[in-house]
Structures are given as C-alpha cells and as structure tokens.
Coordinates of C-alpha atoms (C1' of nucleotides) in Angstrom, one line a residue:
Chain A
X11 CA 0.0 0.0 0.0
X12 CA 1.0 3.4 -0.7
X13 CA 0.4 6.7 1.2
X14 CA 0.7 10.4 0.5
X15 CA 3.9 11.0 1.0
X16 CA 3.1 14.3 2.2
X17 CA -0.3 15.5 3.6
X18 CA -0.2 19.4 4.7
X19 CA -2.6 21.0 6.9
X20 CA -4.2 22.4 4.2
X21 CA -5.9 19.7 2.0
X22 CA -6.2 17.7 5.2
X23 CA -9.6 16.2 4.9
X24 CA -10.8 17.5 8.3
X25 CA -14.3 17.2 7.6
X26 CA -14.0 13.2 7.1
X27 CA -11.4 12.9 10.2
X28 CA -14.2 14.6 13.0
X29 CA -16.8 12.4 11.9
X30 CA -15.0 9.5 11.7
X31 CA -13.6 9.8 15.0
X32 CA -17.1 10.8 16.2
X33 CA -18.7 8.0 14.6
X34 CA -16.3 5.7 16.2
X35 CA -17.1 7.2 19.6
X36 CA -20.4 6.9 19.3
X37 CA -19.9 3.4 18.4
X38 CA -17.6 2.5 21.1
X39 CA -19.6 4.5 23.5
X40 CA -23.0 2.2 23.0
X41 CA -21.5 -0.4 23.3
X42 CA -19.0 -0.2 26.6
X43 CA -22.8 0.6 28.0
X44 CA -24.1 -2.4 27.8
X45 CA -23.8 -3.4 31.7
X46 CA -20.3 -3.8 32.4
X47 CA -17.8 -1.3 33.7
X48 CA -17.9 1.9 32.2
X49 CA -15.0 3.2 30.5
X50 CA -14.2 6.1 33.6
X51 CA -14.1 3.0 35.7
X52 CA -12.3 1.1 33.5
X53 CA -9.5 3.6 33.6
X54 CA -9.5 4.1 37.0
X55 CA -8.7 1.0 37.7
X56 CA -6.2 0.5 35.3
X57 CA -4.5 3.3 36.5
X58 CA -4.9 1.9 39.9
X59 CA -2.7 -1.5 38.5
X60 CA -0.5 0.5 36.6
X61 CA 0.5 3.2 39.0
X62 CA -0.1 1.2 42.3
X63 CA -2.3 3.1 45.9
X64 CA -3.3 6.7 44.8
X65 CA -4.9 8.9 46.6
X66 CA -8.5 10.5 45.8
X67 CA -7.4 13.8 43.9
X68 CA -4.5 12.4 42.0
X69 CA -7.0 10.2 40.4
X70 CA -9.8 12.6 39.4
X71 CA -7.2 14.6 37.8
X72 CA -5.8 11.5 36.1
X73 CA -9.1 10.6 34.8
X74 CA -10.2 14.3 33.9
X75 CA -13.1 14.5 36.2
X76 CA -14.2 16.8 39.3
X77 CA -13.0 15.0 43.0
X78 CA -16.9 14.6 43.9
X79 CA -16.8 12.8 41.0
X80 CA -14.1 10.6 41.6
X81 CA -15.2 10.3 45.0
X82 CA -18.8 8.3 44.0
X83 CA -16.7 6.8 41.0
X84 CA -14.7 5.3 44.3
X85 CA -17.5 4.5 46.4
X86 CA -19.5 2.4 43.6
X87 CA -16.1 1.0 42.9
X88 CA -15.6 0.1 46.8
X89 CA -19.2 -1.3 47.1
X90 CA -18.2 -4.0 44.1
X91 CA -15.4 -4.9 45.9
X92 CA -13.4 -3.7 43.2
X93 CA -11.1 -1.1 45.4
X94 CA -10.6 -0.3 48.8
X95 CA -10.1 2.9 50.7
X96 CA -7.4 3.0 53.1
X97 CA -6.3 6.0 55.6
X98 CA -3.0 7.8 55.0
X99 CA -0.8 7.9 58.2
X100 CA 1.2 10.5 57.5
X101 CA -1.8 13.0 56.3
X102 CA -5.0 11.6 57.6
X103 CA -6.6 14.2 55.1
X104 CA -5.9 11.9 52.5
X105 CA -7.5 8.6 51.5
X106 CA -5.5 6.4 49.6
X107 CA -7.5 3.9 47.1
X108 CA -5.8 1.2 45.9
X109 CA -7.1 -1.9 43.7
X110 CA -8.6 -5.3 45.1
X111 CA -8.1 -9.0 43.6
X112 CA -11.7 -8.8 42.8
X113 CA -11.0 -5.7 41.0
X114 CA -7.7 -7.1 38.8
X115 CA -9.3 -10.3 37.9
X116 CA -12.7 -7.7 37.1
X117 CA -10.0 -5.9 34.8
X118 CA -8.1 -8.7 33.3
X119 CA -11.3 -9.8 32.3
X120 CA -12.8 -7.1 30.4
X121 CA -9.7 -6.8 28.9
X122 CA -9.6 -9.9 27.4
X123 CA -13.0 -10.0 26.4
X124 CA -12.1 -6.6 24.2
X125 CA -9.4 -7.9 22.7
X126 CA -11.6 -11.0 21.7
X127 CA -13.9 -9.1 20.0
X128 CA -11.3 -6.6 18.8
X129 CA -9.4 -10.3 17.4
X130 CA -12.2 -11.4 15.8
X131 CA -13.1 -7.2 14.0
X132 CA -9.7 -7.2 12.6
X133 CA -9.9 -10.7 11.4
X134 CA -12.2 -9.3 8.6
X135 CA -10.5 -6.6 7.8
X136 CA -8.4 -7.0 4.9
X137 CA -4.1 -6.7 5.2
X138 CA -3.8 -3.2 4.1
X139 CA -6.4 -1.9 6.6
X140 CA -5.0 -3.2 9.4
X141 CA -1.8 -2.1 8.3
X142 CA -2.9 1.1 8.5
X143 CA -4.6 0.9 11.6
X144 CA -1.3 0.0 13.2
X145 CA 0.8 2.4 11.5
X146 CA -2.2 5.0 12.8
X147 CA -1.4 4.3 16.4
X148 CA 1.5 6.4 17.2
X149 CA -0.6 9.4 15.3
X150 CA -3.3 8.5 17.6
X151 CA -1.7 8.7 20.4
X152 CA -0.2 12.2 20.1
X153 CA -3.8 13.5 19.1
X154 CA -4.6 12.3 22.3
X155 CA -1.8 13.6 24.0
X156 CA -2.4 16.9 22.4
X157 CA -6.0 17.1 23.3
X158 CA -5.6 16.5 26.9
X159 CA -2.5 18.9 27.3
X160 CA -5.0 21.9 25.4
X161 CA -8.4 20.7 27.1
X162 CA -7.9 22.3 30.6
X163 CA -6.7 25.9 29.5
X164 CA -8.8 26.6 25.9
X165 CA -11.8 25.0 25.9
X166 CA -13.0 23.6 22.3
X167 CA -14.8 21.8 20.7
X168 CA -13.5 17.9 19.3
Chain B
X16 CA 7.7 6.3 6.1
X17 CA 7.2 2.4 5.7
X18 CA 5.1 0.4 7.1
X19 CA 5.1 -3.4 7.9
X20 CA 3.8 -5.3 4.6
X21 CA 1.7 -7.9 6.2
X22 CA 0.7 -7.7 9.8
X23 CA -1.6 -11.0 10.8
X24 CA -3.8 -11.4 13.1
X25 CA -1.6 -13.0 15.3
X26 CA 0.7 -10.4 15.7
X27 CA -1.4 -7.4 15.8
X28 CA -1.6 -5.2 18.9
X29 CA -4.6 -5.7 20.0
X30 CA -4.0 -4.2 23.8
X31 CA -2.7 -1.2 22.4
X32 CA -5.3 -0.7 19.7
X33 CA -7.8 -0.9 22.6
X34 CA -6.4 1.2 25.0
X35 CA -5.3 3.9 21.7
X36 CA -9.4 3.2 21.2
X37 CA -10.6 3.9 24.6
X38 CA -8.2 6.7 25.3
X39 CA -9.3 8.6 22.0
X40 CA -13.0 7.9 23.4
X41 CA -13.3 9.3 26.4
X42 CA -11.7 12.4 25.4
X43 CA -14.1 13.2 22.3
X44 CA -16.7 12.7 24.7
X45 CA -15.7 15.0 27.6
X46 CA -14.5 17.7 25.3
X47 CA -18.2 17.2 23.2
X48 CA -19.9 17.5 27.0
X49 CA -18.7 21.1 27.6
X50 CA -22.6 22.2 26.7
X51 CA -22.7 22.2 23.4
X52 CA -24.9 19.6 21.4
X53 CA -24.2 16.4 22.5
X54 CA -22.6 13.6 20.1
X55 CA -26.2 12.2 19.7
X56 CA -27.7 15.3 19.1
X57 CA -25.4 16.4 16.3
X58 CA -25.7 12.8 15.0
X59 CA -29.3 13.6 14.7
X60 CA -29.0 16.8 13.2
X61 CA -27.1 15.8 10.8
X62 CA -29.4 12.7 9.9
X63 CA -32.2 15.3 9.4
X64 CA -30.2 17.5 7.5
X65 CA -28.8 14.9 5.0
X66 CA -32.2 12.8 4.5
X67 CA -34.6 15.6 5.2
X68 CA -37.8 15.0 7.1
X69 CA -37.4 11.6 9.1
X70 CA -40.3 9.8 11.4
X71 CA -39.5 9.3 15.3
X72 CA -39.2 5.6 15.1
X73 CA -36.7 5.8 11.8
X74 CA -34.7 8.6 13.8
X75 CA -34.1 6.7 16.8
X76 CA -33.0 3.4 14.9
X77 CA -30.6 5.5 12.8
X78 CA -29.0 7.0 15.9
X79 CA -29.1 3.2 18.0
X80 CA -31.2 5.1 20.9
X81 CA -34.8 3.5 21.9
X82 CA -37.5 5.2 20.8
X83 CA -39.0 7.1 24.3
X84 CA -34.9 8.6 24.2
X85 CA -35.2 9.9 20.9
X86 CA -38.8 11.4 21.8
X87 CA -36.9 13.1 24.2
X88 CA -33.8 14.0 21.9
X89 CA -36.4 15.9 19.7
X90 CA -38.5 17.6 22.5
X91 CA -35.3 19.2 23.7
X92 CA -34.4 19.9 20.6
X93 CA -37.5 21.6 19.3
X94 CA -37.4 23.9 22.8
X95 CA -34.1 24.8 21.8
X96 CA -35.2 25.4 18.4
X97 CA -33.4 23.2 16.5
X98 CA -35.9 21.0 14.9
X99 CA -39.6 21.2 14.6
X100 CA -42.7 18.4 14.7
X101 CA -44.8 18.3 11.4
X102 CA -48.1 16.0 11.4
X103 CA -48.1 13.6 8.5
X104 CA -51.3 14.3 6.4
X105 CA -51.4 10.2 5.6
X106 CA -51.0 8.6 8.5
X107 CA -51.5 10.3 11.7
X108 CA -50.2 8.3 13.6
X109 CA -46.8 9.7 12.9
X110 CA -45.1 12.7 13.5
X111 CA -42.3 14.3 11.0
X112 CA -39.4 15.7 12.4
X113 CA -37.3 18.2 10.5
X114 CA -34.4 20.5 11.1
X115 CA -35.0 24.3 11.1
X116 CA -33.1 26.9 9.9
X117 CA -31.5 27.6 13.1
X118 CA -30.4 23.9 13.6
X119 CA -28.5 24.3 9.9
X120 CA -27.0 27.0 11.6
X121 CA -25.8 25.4 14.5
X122 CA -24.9 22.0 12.6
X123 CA -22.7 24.8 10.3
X124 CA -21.4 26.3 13.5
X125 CA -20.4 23.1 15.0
X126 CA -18.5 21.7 12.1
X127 CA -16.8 25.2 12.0
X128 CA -15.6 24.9 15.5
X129 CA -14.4 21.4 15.6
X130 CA -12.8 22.0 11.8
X131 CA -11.0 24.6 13.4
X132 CA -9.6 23.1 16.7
X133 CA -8.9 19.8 14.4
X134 CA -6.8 21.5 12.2
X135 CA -5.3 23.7 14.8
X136 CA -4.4 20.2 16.7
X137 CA -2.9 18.4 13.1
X138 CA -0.5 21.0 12.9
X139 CA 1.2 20.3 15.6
X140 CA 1.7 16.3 14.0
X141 CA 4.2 15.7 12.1
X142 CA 4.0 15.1 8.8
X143 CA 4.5 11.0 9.0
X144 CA 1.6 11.0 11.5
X145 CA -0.7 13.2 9.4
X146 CA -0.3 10.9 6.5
X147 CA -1.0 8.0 8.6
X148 CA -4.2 9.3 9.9
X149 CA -5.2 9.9 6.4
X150 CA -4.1 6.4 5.4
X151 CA -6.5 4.7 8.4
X152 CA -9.6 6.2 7.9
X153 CA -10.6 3.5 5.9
X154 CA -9.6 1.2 8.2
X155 CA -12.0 3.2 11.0
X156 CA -14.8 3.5 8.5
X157 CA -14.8 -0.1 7.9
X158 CA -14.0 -0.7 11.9
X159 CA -17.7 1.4 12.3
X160 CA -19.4 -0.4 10.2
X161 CA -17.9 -4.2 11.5
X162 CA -19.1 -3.0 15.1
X163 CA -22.8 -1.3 14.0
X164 CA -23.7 -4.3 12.0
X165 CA -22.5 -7.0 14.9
X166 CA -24.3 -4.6 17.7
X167 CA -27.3 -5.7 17.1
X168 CA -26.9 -9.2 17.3
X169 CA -24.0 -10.2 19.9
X170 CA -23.8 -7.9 22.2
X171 CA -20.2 -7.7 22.6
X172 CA -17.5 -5.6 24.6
X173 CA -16.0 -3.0 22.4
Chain C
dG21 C1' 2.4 28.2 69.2
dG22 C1' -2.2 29.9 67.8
dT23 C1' -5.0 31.4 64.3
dA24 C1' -5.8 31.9 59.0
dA25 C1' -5.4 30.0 54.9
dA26 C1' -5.1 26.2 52.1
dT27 C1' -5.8 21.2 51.0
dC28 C1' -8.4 16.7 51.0
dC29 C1' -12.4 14.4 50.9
dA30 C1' -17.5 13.9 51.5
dT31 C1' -22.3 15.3 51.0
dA32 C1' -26.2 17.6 48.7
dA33 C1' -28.8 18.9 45.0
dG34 C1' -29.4 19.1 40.2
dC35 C1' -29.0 17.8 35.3
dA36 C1' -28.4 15.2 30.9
dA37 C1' -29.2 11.3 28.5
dC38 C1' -30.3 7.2 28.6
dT39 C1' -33.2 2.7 30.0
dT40 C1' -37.9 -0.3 30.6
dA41 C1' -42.7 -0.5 31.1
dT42 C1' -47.0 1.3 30.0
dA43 C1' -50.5 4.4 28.0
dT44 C1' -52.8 6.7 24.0
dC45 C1' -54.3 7.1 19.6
dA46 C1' -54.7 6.0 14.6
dG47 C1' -55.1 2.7 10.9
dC48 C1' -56.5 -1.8 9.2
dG49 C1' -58.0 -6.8 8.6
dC50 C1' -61.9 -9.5 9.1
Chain D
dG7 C1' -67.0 -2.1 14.7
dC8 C1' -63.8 -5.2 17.2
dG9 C1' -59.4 -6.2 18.1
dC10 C1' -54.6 -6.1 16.6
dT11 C1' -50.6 -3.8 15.3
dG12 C1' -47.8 0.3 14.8
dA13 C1' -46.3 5.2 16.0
dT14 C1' -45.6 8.2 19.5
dA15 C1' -45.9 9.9 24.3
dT16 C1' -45.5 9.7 29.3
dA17 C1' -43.7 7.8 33.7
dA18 C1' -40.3 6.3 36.7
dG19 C1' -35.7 4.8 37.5
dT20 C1' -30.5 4.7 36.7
dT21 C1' -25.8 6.3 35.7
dG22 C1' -22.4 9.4 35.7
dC23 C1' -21.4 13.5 35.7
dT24 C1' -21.7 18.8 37.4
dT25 C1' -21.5 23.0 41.0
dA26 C1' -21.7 24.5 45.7
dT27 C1' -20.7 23.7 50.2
dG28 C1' -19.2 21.7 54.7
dG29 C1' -16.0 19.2 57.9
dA30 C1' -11.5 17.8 59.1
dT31 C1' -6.5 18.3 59.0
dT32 C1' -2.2 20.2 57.7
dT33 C1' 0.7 24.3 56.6
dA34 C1' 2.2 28.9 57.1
dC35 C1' 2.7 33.2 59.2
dC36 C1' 3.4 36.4 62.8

DNA sequence: GGTAAATCCATAAGCAACTTATATCAGCGC
DNA sequence: GCGCTGATATAAGTTGCTTATGGATTTACC
C-alpha cells in the first residue's frame, strides 16, 4: 500500500477525520454501556494496577473528572469490591484507594473480552487496513496527548 | 515512512489498539460535554439534514437510541429550536421531524468549530503521522461499520 | 504556638441522557 | 366495529457527571 507522502494541513480532509472519529465514539460508547464497567471506571482502575495506591485527587485529575466525581466513582467502585479505601498515616486528610483482587481479575477480564472481540473485527478486515490501523497508532496517540494537554486551558470543541 | 507489509492477526496489537481506542473515546466525549450539542444530538442533526424530514421511530433506529430517548432527543431539541414536529397528512399516527433553519445554523457552526480546533491540533503532528491518519480512515470507517452491524446481534465488549 | 489560609475528601442537589414499562391514539383486517 | 398492530408519548428509575458547600486536617505566618 502506498500513502501520500506528504499531507499538509491544508488539504487535510478535516471534515471526514471529525466524523469519523465521532462516529467511532459513538460506536464505542454504546457499546461499553451495555452493563459492564464503564469506561471512567475502566481507567481508574487500570491506572490503579499500573501506578499502584493513589490517593482520591491524583486520580480525578488523572481521569479528567471533578474530585466529587471521583469520589462516587470510588464508592460504587468500593461497594463492588473492586477497590478499597485506606487511611494515610502520614496526612489523615488523605485517603489512599488502591485496587482489590476482585478488582484485577474484574480488569483482566474485560480486557480480554475486548481484545476477543477486537481479534475477531480485525480478522475481517483485509491486510492493508490493518496495516494502516497499526501504523495509525503512534498518530493517535499524540492526538490524544495533544488534546488532553489543550483541554484544561482553551476550551474547544472535538 | 514504511510500514510493515503484512501484519496477521496474530501479531497485531490488540491491547494497544484498545487502549489507543478507549483513550481517544473518552476524550471526544468529555471535550463534546462542555454544553454544546451532544454527540447524539449532532448525529441527529445531521441525519435530518442529510435525508430531510425523518419519522420518530426511523430517527431513533438510525442514531441506535430507543425510541422514548429519541422522543426526548427531539422535544429538547424543538425547545431549543433546533428542529420542529410536522403531522403527517397520511397517517397520523406519525409525526415528521425536521431541522429548522436555526439547527442548519448550528450543525454549520459546529462543524466550524471542531474543523478549526482539528486543524489547529494536526498542525502540531508531524508530517508521518498526518499521513498516517489519512491512510487509516478507511480502516476506522470499515472498523464502524464491523461494530454497527455485529451490535445488534451479539452484544459484545467493544 | 495559635489562628488563618489552604488542602483533601464527602455530601447535597441538580441535570443530561439514557433505560424499561406502559398508556394513547390512529389505521386496518376481518 | 372489534381487536390487533404500529407510532408516539409519558412515567419512573439509573448512571455518571456537574457546582456548591461543609468538615477535618495540615501548613504557614506572625
């Protein structure tokens, strides 16, 4: 397969990018709501195995919510057995959250039933296309690095 | 740049698809929340301006909302403005929904803004990862339409 | 070292955007 | 003209956020 070797901002086709991308969310969306973890949870607790006992407002920030937020997103969390709270004892302001069993094996799990599906998608998609998929990644990645540097001081839209 | 000529099943990334998926996902959506028209509501917009007058039940399927949501997505939309309720002369049973002047307007003004910020973003890519946005929308598109025509049936994470 | 300000978390109240279950009303087959 | 189906509306409940505020504890300043 062949690609443009250049692509300037110009002739970009921006139109087709946003609602792509927002059809994909939309998809993506509906169906991480069908009953399991939502995808804020999701991420809290994968930041939770990744980075280890955090406390309350490290992780709203993390996840790019308000700390009430956070703090039901915890306490529906703690109720599923998912995470626990613990007391710090050097600050007893602070409540450090930190992930349970339960909640790994709830994790592993949904993880692996994504990448199933995800297996079986790109199964029938042809070579080139998931070539391109892959090679998208990195591209991804920095749009979403981008956004979430830009979101907190100008706020716009996409 | 190059790109790997075959990548199999087997090999692909799967985990970091997902999480490049997921990542993407959840900020589309909180920057969309910031009270402007939700990612529903300017899918619906721009169903009605596309394919013209549409009935409730049609609308709702479109968009993959139940039908008491999208009687609710076009009440809110008709206080704002947006769209209006016509009786159909055959068959009153339904009711015709169409898009006003002032929802072109704000379906213009919405594409404006996120065209903008869009382009704003992709100039700060490089050039390699501009062209390999470019190079995966097809792969996305066809991703989209995979997922929409599994939903229905298995009712599958991502 | 005692009060003021700042920080961390929780609670309250409200809202948006869904869901399921049910009611209403029009058309249609027999 | 009765009963069924089909189109929409209404009701009630849920999830996951928001802003505003309060209580507890640490920090900083004089």
């Amino acid at each position: 397969m062949d690609l443009p070797t250049t692509v300037s901002t110009r002739d970009f086709p921006v139109t087709e990018v946003t609602s792509s991308l927002e059809r994909l969310t939309r998809l993506v969306l509906r169906l991480t709501t069908q009953g399991e973890l939502s995808l804020t949870s999701a991420a809290t607790l994968a930041t939770l195995s990744r980075s280890g006992p955090s406390r309350l407002t490290d992780l709203a920030a993390h996840e790019g919510v308000t700390q009430p937020a956070m703090t039901q997103l915890v306490s529906r969390l703690q109720e599923a057995g998912l995470v626990a709270r613990a007391g710090d004892p050097d600050d007893r302001r602070v409540v450090r959250v930190h992930i349970t069993e339960a909640g790994e094996a709830a994790l592993a799990a949904r993880r692996r039933a994504r990448a199933d599906a995800l297996t079986r998608l790109l199964g029938r998609l042809g070579e080139a296309e998931r070539a391109a998929l892959v090679a998208a990644l990195p591209a991804i990645d920095s749009l979403t690095r981008l956004l979430s540097d830009e979101r907190p001081a100008t706020q716009h839209a996409l």
